[in-house]
Each structure stands twice: as structure tokens, then as C-alpha cells.
Coordinates of C-alpha atoms in Angstrom, one line a residue:
Chain A
V551 CA -5.6 -21.1 10.1
P552 CA -2.9 -22.0 9.3
E553 CA -0.7 -20.9 12.4
L554 CA 2.0 -18.7 12.7
P555 CA 5.2 -19.7 12.4
D556 CA 7.1 -18.5 14.6
L557 CA 10.0 -16.1 13.4
S558 CA 12.4 -15.1 17.1
D559 CA 15.0 -17.4 15.8
L560 CA 16.0 -15.4 12.7
H561 CA 15.5 -12.1 14.9
Q562 CA 14.5 -10.9 17.6
G563 CA 12.3 -7.7 16.3
C564 CA 11.3 -10.8 12.8
R565 CA 7.4 -11.9 13.3
F566 CA 3.8 -12.1 11.5
I567 CA 1.8 -9.1 11.9
E568 CA -2.2 -9.5 12.3
L569 CA -4.0 -7.3 10.3
P570 CA -6.9 -5.6 11.8
V571 CA -10.1 -6.6 8.9
R572 CA -13.0 -5.1 8.6
G573 CA -15.2 -7.1 7.3
D574 CA -18.7 -6.0 6.1
E575 CA -21.5 -7.5 3.3
R576 CA -19.8 -4.7 1.1
G577 CA -16.5 -7.3 1.6
S578 CA -13.1 -5.9 3.1
L579 CA -10.8 -3.4 4.5
I580 CA -7.8 -3.8 6.4
P581 CA -6.0 -0.2 7.6
I582 CA -3.4 0.0 9.0
E583 CA -1.2 2.8 10.1
E584 CA 0.9 3.6 13.5
G585 CA -0.7 1.7 16.0
S586 CA -2.6 -0.5 13.7
G587 CA -0.8 -2.4 11.7
A588 CA 2.5 -1.1 11.4
P589 CA 5.1 -0.3 14.4
F590 CA 5.9 2.1 12.6
D591 CA 5.6 5.4 11.2
I592 CA 5.1 4.7 7.3
R593 CA 7.6 6.9 5.2
R594 CA 7.4 4.9 2.0
V595 CA 5.0 2.1 0.2
Y596 CA 6.4 -0.6 -3.0
L597 CA 4.5 -2.7 -4.5
V598 CA 6.2 -5.3 -6.3
L599 CA 4.3 -6.5 -9.7
G600 CA 4.7 -7.9 -12.4
T601 CA 7.3 -10.8 -11.7
T602 CA 8.4 -13.2 -13.8
E603 CA 8.3 -16.4 -14.0
G604 CA 11.3 -17.8 -12.2
T605 CA 12.4 -14.3 -10.3
A606 CA 13.8 -14.0 -7.3
R607 CA 15.0 -10.8 -6.5
G608 CA 15.6 -9.0 -2.4
F609 CA 18.8 -10.8 -1.6
H610 CA 20.3 -8.0 0.4
A611 CA 19.8 -7.0 3.9
H612 CA 19.4 -2.9 6.0
H613 CA 21.6 -1.5 8.3
R614 CA 18.2 0.9 9.8
L615 CA 15.8 0.2 8.2
W616 CA 12.0 -1.6 9.0
Q617 CA 10.3 -2.9 6.1
L618 CA 6.9 -4.6 6.8
A619 CA 5.9 -6.5 3.9
I620 CA 2.0 -7.6 2.6
P621 CA 0.9 -10.0 0.3
V622 CA -2.1 -8.5 -0.8
A623 CA -2.8 -10.2 -3.4
G624 CA -1.0 -13.9 -4.7
A625 CA 2.3 -14.9 -3.1
C626 CA 6.1 -15.5 -2.8
T627 CA 8.2 -17.1 -0.4
M628 CA 9.8 -15.0 1.7
V629 CA 13.4 -16.4 2.5
L630 CA 14.9 -14.8 5.7
D631 CA 18.4 -14.8 6.9
N632 CA 20.3 -14.1 9.5
G633 CA 23.5 -16.1 8.2
A634 CA 23.4 -18.4 10.4
L635 CA 19.9 -19.9 10.2
R636 CA 18.0 -20.2 7.3
R637 CA 14.6 -20.5 6.6
K638 CA 11.7 -19.4 3.5
V639 CA 8.5 -18.2 5.0
R640 CA 5.4 -18.6 2.3
I641 CA 3.5 -15.3 2.0
A642 CA 0.0 -15.4 1.5
E643 CA -3.0 -13.1 2.7
P644 CA -3.2 -9.9 2.6
H645 CA -4.3 -9.5 6.8
R646 CA -0.8 -11.2 7.5
G647 CA 2.3 -8.7 7.1
L648 CA 6.1 -9.7 8.4
L649 CA 7.4 -7.7 9.8
I650 CA 11.3 -7.3 8.3
P651 CA 14.3 -6.0 11.1
P652 CA 17.3 -3.7 10.3
M653 CA 20.4 -6.2 9.7
L654 CA 18.0 -9.4 8.7
W655 CA 19.0 -11.1 4.6
H656 CA 15.6 -11.1 2.0
E657 CA 15.1 -12.8 -1.3
M658 CA 11.7 -12.6 -2.5
E659 CA 11.5 -15.5 -5.2
D660 CA 8.0 -18.1 -6.4
F661 CA 5.7 -14.6 -6.6
T662 CA 2.6 -15.8 -8.5
P663 CA 1.7 -14.8 -11.0
D664 CA -1.2 -12.2 -9.4
C665 CA 0.8 -11.3 -6.3
V666 CA 1.3 -7.6 -5.4
L667 CA 3.1 -7.5 -2.6
M668 CA 3.0 -5.0 -1.3
V669 CA 6.5 -3.3 1.0
L670 CA 5.9 -0.4 4.3
A671 CA 9.1 0.8 4.8
D672 CA 10.1 3.5 8.0
G673 CA 12.0 5.8 6.1
P674 CA 13.0 6.4 2.1
Y675 CA 14.6 5.0 -0.6
D676 CA 18.7 5.7 0.8
E677 CA 21.9 3.5 -1.0
A678 CA 24.4 3.6 1.8
D679 CA 21.0 1.7 3.4
Y680 CA 21.5 -1.1 1.9
I681 CA 24.0 -4.3 2.0
R682 CA 24.4 -6.0 -0.7
D683 CA 27.1 -8.4 -0.6
Y684 CA 26.0 -11.6 1.1
G685 CA 29.7 -12.4 2.8
R686 CA 30.2 -8.8 4.0
Y687 CA 26.2 -9.5 5.7
R688 CA 28.2 -11.8 7.4
Q689 CA 30.8 -10.8 8.1
L690 CA 28.6 -7.9 10.0
V691 CA 26.1 -10.1 11.8
G692 CA 29.6 -11.8 13.1
G693 CA 29.0 -14.4 11.3
V694 CA 32.3 -16.1 9.0
A695 CA 33.2 -15.0 5.9
E696 CA 33.2 -15.8 2.6
V697 CA 36.6 -17.8 0.8
G698 CA 37.6 -14.4 -0.9
E699 CA 36.4 -11.8 1.1
Chain B
V1292 CA -1.7 4.1 -23.6
P1293 CA -5.6 5.9 -22.9
E1294 CA -5.0 10.0 -22.5
L1295 CA -5.7 11.2 -18.9
P1296 CA -8.5 12.0 -18.1
D1297 CA -8.5 16.3 -16.4
L1298 CA -10.5 16.8 -13.6
S1299 CA -9.4 19.9 -12.9
D1300 CA -13.3 21.0 -13.6
L1301 CA -14.6 18.9 -10.3
H1302 CA -11.1 20.3 -7.3
Q1303 CA -8.3 21.8 -9.0
G1304 CA -6.6 19.4 -6.9
C1305 CA -8.6 16.4 -8.4
R1306 CA -5.9 15.0 -10.9
F1307 CA -4.3 11.5 -11.8
I1308 CA -0.8 11.2 -10.5
E1309 CA 1.5 8.5 -12.6
L1310 CA 4.1 6.8 -10.8
P1311 CA 7.1 5.7 -11.5
V1312 CA 7.5 2.7 -12.7
R1313 CA 11.2 1.3 -12.3
G1314 CA 11.1 -1.8 -14.1
D1315 CA 13.6 -4.5 -15.8
E1316 CA 13.8 -8.8 -16.3
R1317 CA 12.3 -9.2 -13.5
G1318 CA 8.9 -7.5 -13.2
S1319 CA 8.1 -4.6 -12.0
L1320 CA 8.8 -2.0 -8.6
I1321 CA 6.4 0.7 -7.7
P1322 CA 7.6 3.8 -5.4
I1323 CA 5.6 6.1 -3.6
E1324 CA 6.7 8.4 -1.3
E1325 CA 6.8 12.0 -0.6
G1326 CA 8.1 13.9 -3.3
S1327 CA 7.9 10.8 -5.6
G1328 CA 4.1 9.9 -6.4
A1329 CA 2.8 10.6 -3.3
P1330 CA 1.7 14.8 -2.2
F1331 CA 1.5 14.5 1.0
D1332 CA 3.3 12.3 3.6
I1333 CA 1.7 8.6 3.8
R1334 CA 0.0 8.2 7.3
R1335 CA -2.1 5.6 7.1
V1336 CA -2.8 3.0 4.3
Y1337 CA -6.0 1.1 3.4
L1338 CA -7.1 -1.1 1.5
V1339 CA -10.6 -2.1 -0.8
L1340 CA -10.8 -5.6 -1.5
G1341 CA -13.1 -9.0 -1.0
T1342 CA -14.9 -5.5 -2.6
T1343 CA -18.8 -8.3 -3.3
E1344 CA -20.8 -8.2 -6.7
G1345 CA -22.4 -4.4 -7.3
T1346 CA -21.4 -3.6 -4.0
A1347 CA -20.3 0.4 -4.0
R1348 CA -18.8 2.1 -0.7
G1349 CA -17.5 5.2 0.1
F1350 CA -20.5 7.8 -0.4
H1351 CA -18.1 9.9 1.6
A1352 CA -16.1 13.4 1.6
H1353 CA -13.4 14.9 4.2
H1354 CA -13.2 18.1 5.2
R1355 CA -9.1 17.9 6.0
L1356 CA -8.2 14.5 4.7
W1357 CA -6.1 14.2 0.9
Q1358 CA -6.1 11.1 0.0
L1359 CA -4.7 8.5 -2.9
A1360 CA -6.7 6.0 -4.3
I1361 CA -4.5 3.0 -6.8
P1362 CA -5.9 0.0 -8.2
V1363 CA -2.9 -2.0 -7.1
A1364 CA -4.9 -5.2 -8.7
G1365 CA -8.1 -5.3 -10.6
A1366 CA -10.2 -1.8 -11.5
C1367 CA -12.9 -0.1 -10.0
T1368 CA -15.4 3.0 -10.9
M1369 CA -15.1 6.0 -8.8
V1370 CA -17.8 8.3 -8.7
L1371 CA -16.3 12.0 -8.2
D1372 CA -19.1 14.2 -7.3
N1373 CA -18.3 18.1 -6.2
G1374 CA -22.1 19.2 -5.2
A1375 CA -22.5 20.6 -8.7
L1376 CA -20.8 17.6 -11.5
R1377 CA -20.7 14.2 -11.3
R1378 CA -18.6 12.6 -13.5
K1379 CA -17.2 8.1 -13.7
V1380 CA -13.7 7.9 -13.9
R1381 CA -12.7 4.0 -14.5
I1382 CA -9.2 3.4 -12.9
A1383 CA -7.4 -0.2 -13.4
E1384 CA -3.4 0.8 -13.2
P1385 CA -1.6 0.0 -9.9
H1386 CA 0.5 3.2 -11.9
R1387 CA -1.9 5.7 -12.2
G1388 CA -3.2 7.2 -8.1
L1389 CA -5.5 9.0 -8.7
L1390 CA -5.9 12.3 -6.5
I1391 CA -8.8 12.9 -3.8
P1392 CA -8.3 15.9 -2.5
P1393 CA -10.9 17.8 0.8
M1394 CA -14.4 18.2 0.2
L1395 CA -14.6 16.4 -2.9
W1396 CA -17.5 13.7 -2.4
H1397 CA -17.0 10.3 -3.4
E1398 CA -18.2 7.2 -4.5
M1399 CA -16.5 3.2 -5.4
E1400 CA -18.5 0.3 -7.8
D1401 CA -18.2 -2.2 -10.4
F1402 CA -14.9 -3.3 -8.7
T1403 CA -13.3 -6.2 -10.7
P1404 CA -14.0 -9.9 -7.8
D1405 CA -9.2 -9.2 -8.2
C1406 CA -9.9 -5.7 -7.3
V1407 CA -7.2 -5.0 -4.2
L1408 CA -7.5 -0.8 -3.9
M1409 CA -4.5 1.4 -2.3
V1410 CA -5.8 3.8 -0.9
L1411 CA -2.9 6.5 0.9
A1412 CA -4.0 8.9 3.9
D1413 CA -2.2 11.7 5.3
G1414 CA -3.9 11.3 7.9
P1415 CA -4.8 9.5 10.6
Y1416 CA -8.4 8.1 11.1
D1417 CA -11.3 10.3 12.4
E1418 CA -14.5 9.6 12.6
A1419 CA -15.3 14.1 12.9
D1420 CA -13.5 13.9 9.3
Y1421 CA -16.4 12.5 7.7
I1422 CA -19.6 13.6 5.7
R1423 CA -21.9 11.2 4.8
D1424 CA -25.0 13.0 3.8
Y1425 CA -25.5 13.7 1.0
G1426 CA -27.3 16.6 1.9
R1427 CA -25.8 18.8 4.5
Y1428 CA -22.4 18.3 1.3
R1429 CA -23.8 20.1 -1.1
Q1430 CA -24.9 22.3 1.9
L1431 CA -20.7 23.4 3.1
V1432 CA -20.1 23.3 -0.9
G1433 CA -22.7 26.1 -1.2
G1434 CA -24.4 24.1 -3.8
V1435 CA -28.7 23.6 -3.3
A1436 CA -29.0 21.2 0.0
E1437 CA -31.7 18.4 -0.5
V1438 CA -36.0 19.0 0.6
G1439 CA -36.1 18.0 4.0
E1440 CA -32.5 18.5 4.8

């Protein structure tokens, strides 16, 4: 079992969450609810699947939304960027969720063809909560703005 | 696209729910929230995965819980039984959820090795909400009790 990387240098709210696995001779069951796996009330779930080869997606941060990303099948790489530090983590185990706090830029890449990424979120979809411009994101987090921003 | 079977003969709350798919050149994204896919507030999510060959599971009904079962990878067969009528439906598409209302007996079988079944529920885990004895279930729904019940 590989050790989980410490991600607190990126953001104090960013971390892996070890989900409980109830396993027996039938197989596995992973329950996720407030207080058991998810550190928030689940208001929305979305699935990213059928991602085409070479595709990267994400490229945003949220003002307020918390998300828990769980690779329920296959694997992908999460690129996390706080405006000053950029790290890549491979997520590949359905019992290890990655908690993505607000105000952390994230991208996803290197999806396996079978990857199904399940994301739990603590709020409904709200386009106004997205920061889609990296230069603006850096300004907001206090980094140096891109030339031309 | 195969037509979705009508399941209202089993229970008026039992039906397939067509989930919205946002697809583009990157792949697909399926959002699920109250009012868009889920007919209830999501309070719990659980994953059934790594099911061993030949395993059947479930074998219960709930007093009050509503659930939406979504095969996010692979496929399985849901056996639905209202105490008088028993039907099997194959669930195999991540954009088609099966709504399982309270007081409907259900079993799952014939899992593909890659099957990941995601189930959304409208309440936390509560053992008191389970009816695990089929004879007792039939009594509760007004069917004829098994001999010896």
C-alpha cells in the first residue's frame, strides 16, 4: 500500500480521505456519508467518464465549493496548483478520495480508458462559483498576475 | 437504444430515470442532484464493487429509504419483488438509474467483474429500516406468509 502524499503544502484543506471498506466473501461495499468519508453534506454527485485519450479537463478553481473526487474505476492524474506551487497526484483507488477545497486550481489528465471519476460536492451547480481564468485565480490568491491580465 | 421497461406493475414508485449526459469531444459528464436526476436529497452514497463471481447480494427491502442505483461501470441484474410479482432487470448504462422505492424487495446478481454499482440514498444508514426476512416482508405487504412464519 503506497503511502498517501501529504498535500497540506498546497492548501491546508487538501488531503486524501481513506474511505471505509466493508469487505467480505461477496466483494466490497464502500459507504460515504457525512461523518463517514465525506467531510460535508453531499448536495451533488457527478461522474466524469468516457474521457477521450489525451484529454485534460478541469482548469478551474471554486470560490466556495468543496469536492471529494473518487476514482471508482480506473485512474487519472489530478494536477493541483495553489498559484505558487503545482503538484500532480495519481488517483487510482476507489477507497481513497481526494478532498479538493475551495480556491485550489485543479486540472485532470492521463485518464485510463476505463476511468470513472465520481465527484461529490457540497453544493449545487453554480457557474458564478467557478474561476476559469488562471491569471485571475493567481490574482485572487495573491500570486503575481500573468502579463496582460 | 433499448426501450426502458415499465416497472410500475411492481410498485408505482419504481422506474428508470434517464440522467442528463453532458458530452463533448472530451468525453462525458453526468451530473446528479436534487431536481436533476435524483428525485430526493442525496444523504448517502455507497459503492458496490469487486463483487465475486456467482455472488448475489441485497435480499432486503427498506421501510422508508429511497435509493437510486446507477451502474457506473459494468453491469448487474436487479431482481425486484413486490411479494406477488418478481421481475429481473439488467442495469448496464451509467446514464440510466433505477429508482428503488421503500417496501420493494430487491436482490442483485450476475455482476460483471468490472461492475461498480453506485447507489444514492435519501437517508443515513439505519439497520432498523431494513427488512431482511422475505416471509416478514410478504406479511408486511399483504402477501401470504411463508409456511412457518
